[in-house]
Amino acid sequence: MSRAVEDSNRRMLRARDAMDRDYAKPLDIATLARIAYVSDAHLIRTFRATFGETPHRYLQRRRVERAMFLLRETDRDVTEICLDVGFTSLGTFGRTFHEIVGESPTTYRKRAADLRAVPACFTRAWTRPSSFGEARPRSVD
Amino acid sequence: MLKQITHSQVYVLDQDDALEFYVGKLGLEVNTDADLGFMRWLTVNVPGEPDHQILLERPGPPAHDEATAEQIRELVTKGAMGAVAIFTVDDIHKTYQELLGKGVEFTEEPTERFYGTDCGLRDPFGNHLRIGQPAEGPIEVPAPGQVAAENS
């Protein structure tokens, strides 16, 4: 009865894993849809139903999370980091970073917390910024 | 005083498929495969280490009502159940190539970190496992700003 859901989840997870692994590459919806053996439209709709956000938004968060790491832990400049994590435009990177983190890459770097190193898989999961849906709405005054 | 961990547990969707993966591909050994009537008690262990078994458990009635079992299966297939275990090997690159050749689905290739080199993979159901080759000698936790390797 639920086999179809399980099978679908598993394929969506495969697409998500690909984003976690290959975030620096130019991943597009068609590539991810091929990994999940579904159509482009099906991928977007089903991924969101499964994980609560679109694949595009997930990939943006993954890339921004990597950028946060590189800003904290390296002295590479912002333009290099932008390209390192898979963005192709500094404008899009800066805007997306600000939307998700709430401040610019440069400001974030200055105040980045002293995160003690723990096994990287945990750091990765727990320092990842929230998606728009999870984040507290900004107050409108 | 607690002494040691003897059993861990992971939810699997199918115990035969689980055996094929955990024993057939990862190379663990069957510790116990017993039909208890109410459940199939199926455990595996690292070769030569029978003191720590991993129970490959199928969710379902009567332990869980069918709706709960479905929720568990959904979480497993979404990869939301956490890491099953972290295993160690002597040569992570060799192991990686061997398992890759057997069709194991890796989420992350071997990556150097201050505590060693490790990689991530999934079982057929979506559970996350890790295999690592610990760094030699004492581990020094790097200060912020001193992380040399890609800490992905």
GROMACS .gro file of C-alpha atoms in nm:
model
  293
    1MET     CA    1   0.000   0.000   0.000
    2SER     CA    2   0.270   0.245   0.095
    3ARG     CA    3   0.534   0.094  -0.130
    4ALA     CA    4   0.486   0.364  -0.389
    5VAL     CA    5   0.552   0.635  -0.131
    6GLU     CA    6   0.861   0.458  -0.006
    7ASP     CA    7   0.993   0.413  -0.357
    8SER     CA    8   0.925   0.776  -0.437
    9ASN     CA    9   1.093   0.894  -0.114
   10ARG     CA   10   1.396   0.686  -0.191
   11ARG     CA   11   1.430   0.835  -0.537
   12MET     CA   12   1.385   1.189  -0.407
   13LEU     CA   13   1.652   1.114  -0.147
   14ARG     CA   14   1.884   1.008  -0.428
   15ALA     CA   15   1.832   1.346  -0.595
   16ARG     CA   16   1.894   1.522  -0.265
   17ASP     CA   17   2.211   1.321  -0.206
   18ALA     CA   18   2.330   1.427  -0.551
   19MET     CA   19   2.287   1.791  -0.450
   20ASP     CA   20   2.475   1.733  -0.126
   21ARG     CA   21   2.756   1.564  -0.317
   22ASP     CA   22   2.776   1.765  -0.638
   23TYR     CA   23   2.663   2.111  -0.526
   24ALA     CA   24   2.968   2.271  -0.690
   25LYS     CA   25   2.870   2.139  -1.032
   26PRO     CA   26   2.611   2.306  -1.252
   27LEU     CA   27   2.322   2.086  -1.142
   28ASP     CA   28   1.996   2.157  -1.317
   29ILE     CA   29   1.648   2.015  -1.273
   30ALA     CA   30   1.683   1.791  -1.577
   31THR     CA   31   1.994   1.627  -1.430
   32LEU     CA   32   1.826   1.571  -1.094
   33ALA     CA   33   1.511   1.439  -1.258
   34ARG     CA   34   1.719   1.183  -1.447
   35ILE     CA   35   1.878   1.069  -1.119
   36ALA     CA   36   1.532   1.023  -0.969
   37TYR     CA   37   1.383   0.868  -1.286
   38VAL     CA   38   1.100   1.119  -1.303
   39SER     CA   39   0.998   1.411  -1.521
   40ASP     CA   40   1.116   1.763  -1.439
   41ALA     CA   41   0.774   1.877  -1.319
   42HIS     CA   42   0.725   1.562  -1.115
   43LEU     CA   43   1.063   1.611  -0.948
   44ILE     CA   44   0.988   1.967  -0.839
   45ARG     CA   45   0.641   1.881  -0.712
   46THR     CA   46   0.733   1.555  -0.540
   47PHE     CA   47   1.059   1.679  -0.391
   48ARG     CA   48   0.872   1.964  -0.229
   49ALA     CA   49   0.603   1.728  -0.099
   50THR     CA   50   0.875   1.500   0.041
   51PHE     CA   51   1.125   1.744   0.188
   52GLY     CA   52   0.923   2.064   0.228
   53GLU     CA   53   1.104   2.280  -0.025
   54THR     CA   54   1.183   2.278  -0.394
   55PRO     CA   55   1.504   2.116  -0.522
   56HIS     CA   56   1.620   2.462  -0.630
   57ARG     CA   57   1.581   2.600  -0.280
   58TYR     CA   58   1.750   2.294  -0.129
   59LEU     CA   59   2.048   2.336  -0.359
   60GLN     CA   60   2.070   2.705  -0.273
   61ARG     CA   61   2.078   2.624   0.099
   62ARG     CA   62   2.342   2.357   0.044
   63ARG     CA   63   2.559   2.602  -0.149
   64VAL     CA   64   2.508   2.879   0.103
   65GLU     CA   65   2.591   2.641   0.389
   66ARG     CA   66   2.918   2.551   0.211
   67ALA     CA   67   2.989   2.918   0.155
   68MET     CA   68   2.932   2.985   0.526
   69PHE     CA   69   3.185   2.715   0.605
   70LEU     CA   70   3.444   2.856   0.367
   71LEU     CA   71   3.386   3.208   0.498
   72ARG     CA   72   3.441   3.086   0.855
   73GLU     CA   73   3.730   2.853   0.797
   74THR     CA   74   3.933   2.989   0.509
   75ASP     CA   75   4.059   3.325   0.393
   76ARG     CA   76   3.951   3.279   0.033
   77ASP     CA   77   3.785   3.588  -0.102
   78VAL     CA   78   3.413   3.610  -0.151
   79THR     CA   79   3.428   3.588  -0.530
   80GLU     CA   80   3.631   3.267  -0.514
   81ILE     CA   81   3.393   3.117  -0.260
   82CYS     CA   82   3.095   3.210  -0.476
   83LEU     CA   83   3.240   3.006  -0.763
   84ASP     CA   84   3.366   2.727  -0.532
   85VAL     CA   85   3.016   2.644  -0.414
   86GLY     CA   86   2.852   2.644  -0.756
   87PHE     CA   87   2.715   2.995  -0.805
   88THR     CA   88   2.806   3.150  -1.137
   89SER     CA   89   2.710   3.509  -1.059
   90LEU     CA   90   2.837   3.713  -0.767
   91GLY     CA   91   2.512   3.909  -0.768
   92THR     CA   92   2.297   3.598  -0.732
   93PHE     CA   93   2.531   3.462  -0.467
   94GLY     CA   94   2.521   3.779  -0.259
   95ARG     CA   95   2.145   3.813  -0.288
   96THR     CA   96   2.075   3.447  -0.210
   97PHE     CA   97   2.318   3.446   0.081
   98HIS     CA   98   2.153   3.754   0.228
   99GLU     CA   99   1.804   3.611   0.180
  100ILE     CA  100   1.894   3.290   0.359
  101VAL     CA  101   2.139   3.404   0.626
  102GLY     CA  102   2.006   3.752   0.686
  103GLU     CA  103   2.335   3.930   0.630
  104SER     CA  104   2.599   3.966   0.361
  105PRO     CA  105   2.885   3.716   0.318
  106THR     CA  106   3.132   3.977   0.438
  107THR     CA  107   2.933   4.063   0.749
  108TYR     CA  108   2.881   3.696   0.826
  109ARG     CA  109   3.253   3.629   0.796
  110LYS     CA  110   3.331   3.904   1.045
  111ARG     CA  111   3.106   3.773   1.315
  112ALA     CA  112   3.124   3.399   1.240
  113ALA     CA  113   3.105   3.208   1.561
  114ASP     CA  114   3.389   3.001   1.690
  115LEU     CA  115   3.248   2.666   1.586
  116ARG     CA  116   3.451   2.389   1.740
  117ALA     CA  117   3.511   2.109   1.498
  118VAL     CA  118   3.295   1.802   1.542
  119PRO     CA  119   3.246   1.521   1.291
  120ALA     CA  120   3.173   1.702   0.971
  121CYS     CA  121   2.847   1.527   0.894
  122PHE     CA  122   2.696   1.675   1.210
  123THR     CA  123   2.838   2.021   1.153
  124ARG     CA  124   2.698   2.008   0.805
  125ALA     CA  125   2.351   1.910   0.914
  126TRP     CA  126   2.325   2.144   1.210
  127THR     CA  127   2.479   2.459   1.071
  128ARG     CA  128   2.274   2.449   0.757
  129PRO     CA  129   2.058   2.758   0.730
  130SER     CA  130   1.683   2.718   0.732
  131SER     CA  131   1.478   2.744   0.420
  132PHE     CA  132   1.236   3.030   0.383
  133GLY     CA  133   0.953   2.810   0.499
  134GLU     CA  134   1.124   2.716   0.824
  135ALA     CA  135   1.272   3.054   0.902
  136ARG     CA  136   1.085   3.287   1.128
  137PRO     CA  137   0.909   3.546   0.916
  138ARG     CA  138   1.069   3.885   0.925
  139SER     CA  139   0.865   4.144   1.107
  140VAL     CA  140   0.709   4.401   0.884
  141ASP     CA  141   0.699   4.740   1.047
  142MET     CA  142   2.910   0.110   3.555
  143LEU     CA  143   2.806   0.040   3.198
  144LYS     CA  144   3.052  -0.182   3.018
  145GLN     CA  145   2.997  -0.203   2.649
  146ILE     CA  146   2.756  -0.171   2.362
  147THR     CA  147   2.641  -0.517   2.258
  148HIS     CA  148   2.348  -0.433   2.031
  149SER     CA  149   2.250  -0.149   1.803
  150GLN     CA  150   1.944  -0.148   1.586
  151VAL     CA  151   1.841  -0.024   1.246
  152TYR     CA  152   1.502  -0.032   1.075
  153VAL     CA  153   1.505  -0.204   0.739
  154LEU     CA  154   1.220  -0.246   0.493
  155ASP     CA  155   1.307  -0.602   0.399
  156GLN     CA  156   1.531  -0.838   0.592
  157ASP     CA  157   1.643  -1.041   0.292
  158ASP     CA  158   1.742  -0.727   0.105
  159ALA     CA  159   1.914  -0.610   0.424
  160LEU     CA  160   2.119  -0.931   0.438
  161GLU     CA  161   2.213  -0.895   0.075
  162PHE     CA  162   2.346  -0.547   0.147
  163TYR     CA  163   2.496  -0.569   0.494
  164VAL     CA  164   2.647  -0.915   0.445
  165GLY     CA  165   2.668  -0.955   0.068
  166LYS     CA  166   2.807  -0.611  -0.006
  167LEU     CA  167   2.948  -0.458   0.312
  168GLY     CA  168   3.093  -0.791   0.423
  169LEU     CA  169   2.943  -0.812   0.772
  170GLU     CA  170   2.870  -1.155   0.917
  171VAL     CA  171   2.537  -1.296   1.019
  172ASN     CA  172   2.544  -1.329   1.396
  173THR     CA  173   2.194  -1.466   1.455
  174ASP     CA  174   1.907  -1.540   1.221
  175ALA     CA  175   1.627  -1.687   1.428
  176ASP     CA  176   1.255  -1.716   1.371
  177LEU     CA  177   1.109  -1.631   1.708
  178GLY     CA  178   0.757  -1.673   1.579
  179PHE     CA  179   0.660  -1.316   1.652
  180MET     CA  180   0.965  -1.179   1.473
  181ARG     CA  181   1.272  -1.272   1.278
  182TRP     CA  182   1.563  -1.187   1.507
  183LEU     CA  183   1.833  -1.100   1.259
  184THR     CA  184   2.165  -0.956   1.368
  185VAL     CA  185   2.496  -0.898   1.196
  186ASN     CA  186   2.839  -0.801   1.319
  187VAL     CA  187   3.175  -0.690   1.189
  188PRO     CA  188   3.379  -1.005   1.106
  189GLY     CA  189   3.548  -1.127   1.422
  190GLU     CA  190   3.358  -0.884   1.646
  191PRO     CA  191   3.050  -1.078   1.759
  192ASP     CA  192   3.026  -0.874   2.080
  193HIS     CA  193   2.860  -0.586   1.901
  194GLN     CA  194   2.560  -0.689   1.694
  195ILE     CA  195   2.340  -0.475   1.477
  196LEU     CA  196   1.976  -0.580   1.476
  197LEU     CA  197   1.814  -0.551   1.134
  198GLU     CA  198   1.455  -0.493   1.238
  199ARG     CA  199   1.147  -0.463   1.026
  200PRO     CA  200   0.888  -0.217   1.157
  201GLY     CA  201   0.532  -0.343   1.178
  202PRO     CA  202   0.258  -0.499   1.388
  203PRO     CA  203   0.232  -0.587   1.668
  204ALA     CA  204   0.524  -0.369   1.780
  205HIS     CA  205   0.386  -0.083   1.575
  206ASP     CA  206   0.041  -0.029   1.438
  207GLU     CA  207   0.040  -0.021   1.060
  208ALA     CA  208   0.013   0.359   1.043
  209THR     CA  209   0.318   0.400   1.268
  210ALA     CA  210   0.511   0.140   1.072
  211GLU     CA  211   0.432   0.336   0.758
  212GLN     CA  212   0.566   0.652   0.918
  213ILE     CA  213   0.887   0.473   1.012
  214ARG     CA  214   0.925   0.340   0.659
  215GLU     CA  215   0.869   0.689   0.523
  216LEU     CA  216   1.136   0.833   0.751
  217VAL     CA  217   1.382   0.560   0.658
  218THR     CA  218   1.330   0.618   0.287
  219LYS     CA  219   1.365   0.994   0.337
  220GLY     CA  220   1.701   0.934   0.501
  221ALA     CA  221   1.575   1.091   0.823
  222MET     CA  222   1.665   0.815   1.070
  223GLY     CA  223   2.021   0.920   1.148
  224ALA     CA  224   2.340   0.723   1.102
  225VAL     CA  225   2.333   0.347   1.153
  226ALA     CA  226   2.699   0.326   1.247
  227ILE     CA  227   3.043   0.450   1.163
  228PHE     CA  228   3.278   0.168   1.064
  229THR     CA  229   3.655   0.181   1.034
  230VAL     CA  230   3.882   0.024   0.774
  231ASP     CA  231   4.258   0.016   0.718
  232ASP     CA  232   4.247   0.147   0.362
  233ILE     CA  233   3.948   0.366   0.292
  234HIS     CA  234   4.029   0.423  -0.075
  235LYS     CA  235   4.055   0.050  -0.142
  236THR     CA  236   3.730  -0.019   0.041
  237TYR     CA  237   3.559   0.264  -0.144
  238GLN     CA  238   3.660   0.123  -0.482
  239GLU     CA  239   3.554  -0.229  -0.385
  240LEU     CA  240   3.214  -0.119  -0.262
  241LEU     CA  241   3.165   0.112  -0.558
  242GLY     CA  242   3.229  -0.189  -0.780
  243LYS     CA  243   2.952  -0.376  -0.597
  244GLY     CA  244   2.709  -0.098  -0.673
  245VAL     CA  245   2.700   0.058  -0.326
  246GLU     CA  246   2.542   0.402  -0.332
  247PHE     CA  247   2.784   0.658  -0.189
  248THR     CA  248   2.668   0.999  -0.076
  249GLU     CA  249   3.021   1.124  -0.031
  250GLU     CA  250   3.354   1.001  -0.159
  251PRO     CA  251   3.650   0.959   0.081
  252THR     CA  252   3.733   1.303   0.217
  253GLU     CA  253   4.029   1.397   0.433
  254ARG     CA  254   3.950   1.551   0.766
  255PHE     CA  255   4.145   1.619   1.081
  256TYR     CA  256   4.013   1.301   1.241
  257GLY     CA  257   4.085   1.084   0.938
  258THR     CA  258   3.942   1.012   0.597
  259ASP     CA  259   3.580   0.915   0.577
  260CYS     CA  260   3.298   0.865   0.332
  261GLY     CA  261   2.921   0.833   0.342
  262LEU     CA  262   2.687   0.580   0.190
  263ARG     CA  263   2.329   0.457   0.205
  264ASP     CA  264   2.180   0.117   0.250
  265PRO     CA  265   1.913   0.016  -0.005
  266PHE     CA  266   1.639   0.164   0.213
  267GLY     CA  267   1.789   0.508   0.273
  268ASN     CA  268   1.974   0.461   0.601
  269HIS     CA  269   2.300   0.653   0.628
  270LEU     CA  270   2.627   0.479   0.713
  271ARG     CA  271   2.982   0.602   0.727
  272ILE     CA  272   3.316   0.432   0.679
  273GLY     CA  273   3.634   0.596   0.793
  274GLN     CA  274   4.004   0.545   0.824
  275PRO     CA  275   4.106   0.715   1.147
  276ALA     CA  276   4.401   0.955   1.138
  277GLU     CA  277   4.723   0.811   1.276
  278GLY     CA  278   4.852   0.946   1.602
  279PRO     CA  279   4.678   1.185   1.837
  280ILE     CA  280   4.402   1.390   1.684
  281GLU     CA  281   4.434   1.764   1.711
  282VAL     CA  282   4.113   1.957   1.676
  283PRO     CA  283   4.196   2.244   1.446
  284ALA     CA  284   4.131   2.596   1.561
  285PRO     CA  285   3.875   2.790   1.361
  286GLY     CA  286   4.040   2.926   1.052
  287GLN     CA  287   4.285   2.639   1.042
  288VAL     CA  288   4.078   2.374   0.871
  289ALA     CA  289   4.298   2.264   0.588
  290ALA     CA  290   4.085   2.008   0.411
  291GLU     CA  291   3.753   2.053   0.243
  292ASN     CA  292   3.523   1.981   0.535
  293SER     CA  293   3.219   1.900   0.330
   0.00000   0.00000   0.00000
